[in-house]
Coordinates of C-alpha atoms in Angstrom, one line a residue:
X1081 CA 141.9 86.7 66.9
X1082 CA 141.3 89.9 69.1
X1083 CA 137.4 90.6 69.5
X1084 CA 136.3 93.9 70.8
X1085 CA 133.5 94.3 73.3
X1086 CA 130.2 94.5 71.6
X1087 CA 129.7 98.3 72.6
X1088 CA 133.4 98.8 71.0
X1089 CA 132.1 96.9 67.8
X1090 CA 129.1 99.2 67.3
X1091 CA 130.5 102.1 67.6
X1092 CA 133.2 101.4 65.1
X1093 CA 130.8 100.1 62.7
X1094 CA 128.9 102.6 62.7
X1095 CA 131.8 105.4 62.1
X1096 CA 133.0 102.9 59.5
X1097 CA 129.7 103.7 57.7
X1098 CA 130.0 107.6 58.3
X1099 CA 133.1 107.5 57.0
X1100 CA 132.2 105.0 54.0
X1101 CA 129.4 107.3 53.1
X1102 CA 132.2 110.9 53.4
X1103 CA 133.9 108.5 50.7
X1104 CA 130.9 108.2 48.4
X1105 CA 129.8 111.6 48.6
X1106 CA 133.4 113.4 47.4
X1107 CA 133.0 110.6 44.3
X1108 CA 129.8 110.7 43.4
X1109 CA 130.4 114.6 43.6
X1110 CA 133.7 114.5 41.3
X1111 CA 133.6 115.4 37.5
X1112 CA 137.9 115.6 37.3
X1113 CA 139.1 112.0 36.3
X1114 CA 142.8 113.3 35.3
X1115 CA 145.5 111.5 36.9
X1116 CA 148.2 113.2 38.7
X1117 CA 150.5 111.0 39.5
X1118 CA 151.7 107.4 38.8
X1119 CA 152.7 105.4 42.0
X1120 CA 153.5 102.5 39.6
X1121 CA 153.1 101.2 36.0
X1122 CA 149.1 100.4 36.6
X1123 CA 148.7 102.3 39.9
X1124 CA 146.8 105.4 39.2
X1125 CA 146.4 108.4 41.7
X1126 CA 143.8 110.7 41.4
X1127 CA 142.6 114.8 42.9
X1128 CA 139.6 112.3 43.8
X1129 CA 141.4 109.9 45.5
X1130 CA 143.3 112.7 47.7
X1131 CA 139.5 114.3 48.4
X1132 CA 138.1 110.9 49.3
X1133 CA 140.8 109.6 51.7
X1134 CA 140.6 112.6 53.7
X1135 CA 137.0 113.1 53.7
X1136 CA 137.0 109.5 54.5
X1137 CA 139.9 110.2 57.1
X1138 CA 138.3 112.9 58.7
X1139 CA 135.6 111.2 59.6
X1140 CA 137.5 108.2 61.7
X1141 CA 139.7 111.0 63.2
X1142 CA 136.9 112.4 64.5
X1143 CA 135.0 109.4 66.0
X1144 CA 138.1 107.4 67.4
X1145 CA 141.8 107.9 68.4
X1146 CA 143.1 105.3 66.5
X1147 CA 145.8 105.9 63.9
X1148 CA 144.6 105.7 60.4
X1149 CA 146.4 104.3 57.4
X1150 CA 145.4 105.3 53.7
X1151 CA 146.5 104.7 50.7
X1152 CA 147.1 107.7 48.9
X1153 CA 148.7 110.0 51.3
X1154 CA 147.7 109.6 55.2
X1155 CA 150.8 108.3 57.1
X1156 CA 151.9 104.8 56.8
X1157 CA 150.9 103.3 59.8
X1158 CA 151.5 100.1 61.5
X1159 CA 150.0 100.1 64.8
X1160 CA 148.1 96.5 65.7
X1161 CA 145.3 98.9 66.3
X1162 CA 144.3 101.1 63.3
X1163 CA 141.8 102.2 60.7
X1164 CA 143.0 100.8 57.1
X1165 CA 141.1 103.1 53.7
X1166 CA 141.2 103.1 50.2
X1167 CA 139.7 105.5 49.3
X1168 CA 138.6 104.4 45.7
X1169 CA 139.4 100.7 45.3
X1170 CA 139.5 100.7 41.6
X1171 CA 141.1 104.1 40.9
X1172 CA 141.7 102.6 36.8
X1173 CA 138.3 102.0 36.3
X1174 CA 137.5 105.3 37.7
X1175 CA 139.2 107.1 35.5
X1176 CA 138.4 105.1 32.7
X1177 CA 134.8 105.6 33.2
X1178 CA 134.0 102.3 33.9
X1179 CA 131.4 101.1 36.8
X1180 CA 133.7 98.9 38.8
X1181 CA 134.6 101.5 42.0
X1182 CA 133.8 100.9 45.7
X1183 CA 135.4 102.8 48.6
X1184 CA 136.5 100.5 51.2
X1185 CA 137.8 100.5 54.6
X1186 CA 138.6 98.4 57.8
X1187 CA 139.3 98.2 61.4
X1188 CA 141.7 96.2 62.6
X1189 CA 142.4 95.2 66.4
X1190 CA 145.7 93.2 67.2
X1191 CA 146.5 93.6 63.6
X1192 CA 143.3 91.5 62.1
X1193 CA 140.4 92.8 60.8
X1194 CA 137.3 92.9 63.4
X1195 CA 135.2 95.7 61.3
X1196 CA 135.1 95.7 57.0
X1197 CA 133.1 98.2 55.0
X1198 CA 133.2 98.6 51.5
X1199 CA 130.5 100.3 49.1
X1200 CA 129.7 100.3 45.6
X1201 CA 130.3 103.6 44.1
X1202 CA 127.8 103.6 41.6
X1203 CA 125.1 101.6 43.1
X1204 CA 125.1 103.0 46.3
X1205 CA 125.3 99.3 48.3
X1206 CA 127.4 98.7 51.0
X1207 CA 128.2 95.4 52.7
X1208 CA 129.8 95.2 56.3
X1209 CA 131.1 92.8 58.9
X1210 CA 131.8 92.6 62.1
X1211 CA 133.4 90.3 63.9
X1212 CA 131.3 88.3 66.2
X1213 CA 128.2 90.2 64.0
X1214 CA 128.0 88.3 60.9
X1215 CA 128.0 90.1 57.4
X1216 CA 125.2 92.8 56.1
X1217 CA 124.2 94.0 53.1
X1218 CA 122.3 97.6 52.1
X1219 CA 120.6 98.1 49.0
X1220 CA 117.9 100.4 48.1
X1221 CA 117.8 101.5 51.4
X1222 CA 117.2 98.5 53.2
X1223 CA 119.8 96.3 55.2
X1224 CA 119.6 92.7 54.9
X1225 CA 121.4 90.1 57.0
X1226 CA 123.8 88.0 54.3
X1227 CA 125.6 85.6 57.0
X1228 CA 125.7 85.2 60.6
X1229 CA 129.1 83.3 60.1
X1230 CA 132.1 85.2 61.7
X1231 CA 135.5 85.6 60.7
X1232 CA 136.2 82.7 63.2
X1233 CA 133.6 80.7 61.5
X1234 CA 135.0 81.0 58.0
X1235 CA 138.4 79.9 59.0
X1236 CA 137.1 76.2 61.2
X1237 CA 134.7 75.6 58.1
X1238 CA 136.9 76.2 55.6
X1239 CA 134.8 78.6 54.1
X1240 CA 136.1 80.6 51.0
X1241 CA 138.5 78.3 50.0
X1242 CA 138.0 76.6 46.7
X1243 CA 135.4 73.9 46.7
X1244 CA 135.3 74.3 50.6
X1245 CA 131.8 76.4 50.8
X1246 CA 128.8 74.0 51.7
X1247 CA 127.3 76.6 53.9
X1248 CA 124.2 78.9 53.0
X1249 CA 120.4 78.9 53.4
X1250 CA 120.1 76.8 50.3
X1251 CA 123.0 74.6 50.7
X1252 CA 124.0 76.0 47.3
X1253 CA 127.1 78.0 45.8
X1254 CA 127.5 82.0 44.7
X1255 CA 129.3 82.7 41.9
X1256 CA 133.0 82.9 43.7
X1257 CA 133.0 79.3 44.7
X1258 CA 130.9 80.1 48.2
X1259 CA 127.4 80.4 49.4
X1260 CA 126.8 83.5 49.4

């Protein structure tokens, strides 16, 4: 696992959320749920999808050098450093109407993830990690610490996998199998 310096971390984190927040801007903005095209049989593509990538895009272009891959239309990239978006994780339930939408993006760094951000389109929360940072969540305004366990601590305690999560400040499971 490739860790980036601390300084490296912050930065990216915090352009991460920039560009999380572009996201939710352009869909929380958006009133147009037609599709335009079909990429396949349940794989919808949206005028909102298109707006949110590249606000979402523009944002890490502007903050960082690194290539950026996206799902609806930014080049294909697959550098071991890059920037990975979808722009609106969920695009079906989007255009159905129905609450289940979050923007979501991550930075990887020797082609694993050392930076994830993904927010709740119509709640307004976001959750983060960072490598080496632990996991965060924001709600109502306020950030609040969920984990201090790193994507290196997940993997030695086995965390996440079925019947494998003892860990938490209660000793107790979330709903998905792990303390959450």
């Amino acid at each position: 696992m490739t860790s980036l310096p601390a300084s490296d971390r912050q930065h990216d984190l915090d352009l991460a959320l920039s560009a999380v927040d572009a996201g939710l801007a352009v869909v929380r903005g958006a009133d147009d749920r037609a599709v335009l095209r079909l990429k396949g049989p349940n794989d919808l593509v949206t005028a909102v999808d298109l707006a949110t990538e590249d606000a979402v895009v523009r944002t890490l272009r502007e903050g960082s050098p690194l290539p950026v891959q996206g799902e609806e239309g930014s080049p294909q990239e697959d550098a071991d450093d890059r920037w990975v978006v979808d722009p609106i994780d969920g695009t079906a339930n989007f255009v159905a109407g129905l609450p289940l939408v979050a923007c979501t993006l991550a930075r990887l760094s020797g082609g694993e993830p050392v930076v994830g951000v993904t927010a709740d389109v119509t709640t307004g929360e976001v959750v983060w990690g960072a490598y080496g940072a632990g996991t965060w969540r924001r709600a109502a305004g306020r950030d609040v610490r969920v984990s201090t366990v790193g994507v290196a601590g997940v993997r030695e305690r086995g965390l996440g996998r079925r019947g494998g999560c003892r860990a938490g400040p209660r000793g107790g499971r979330g709903r998905h199998g792990c303390a959450g």
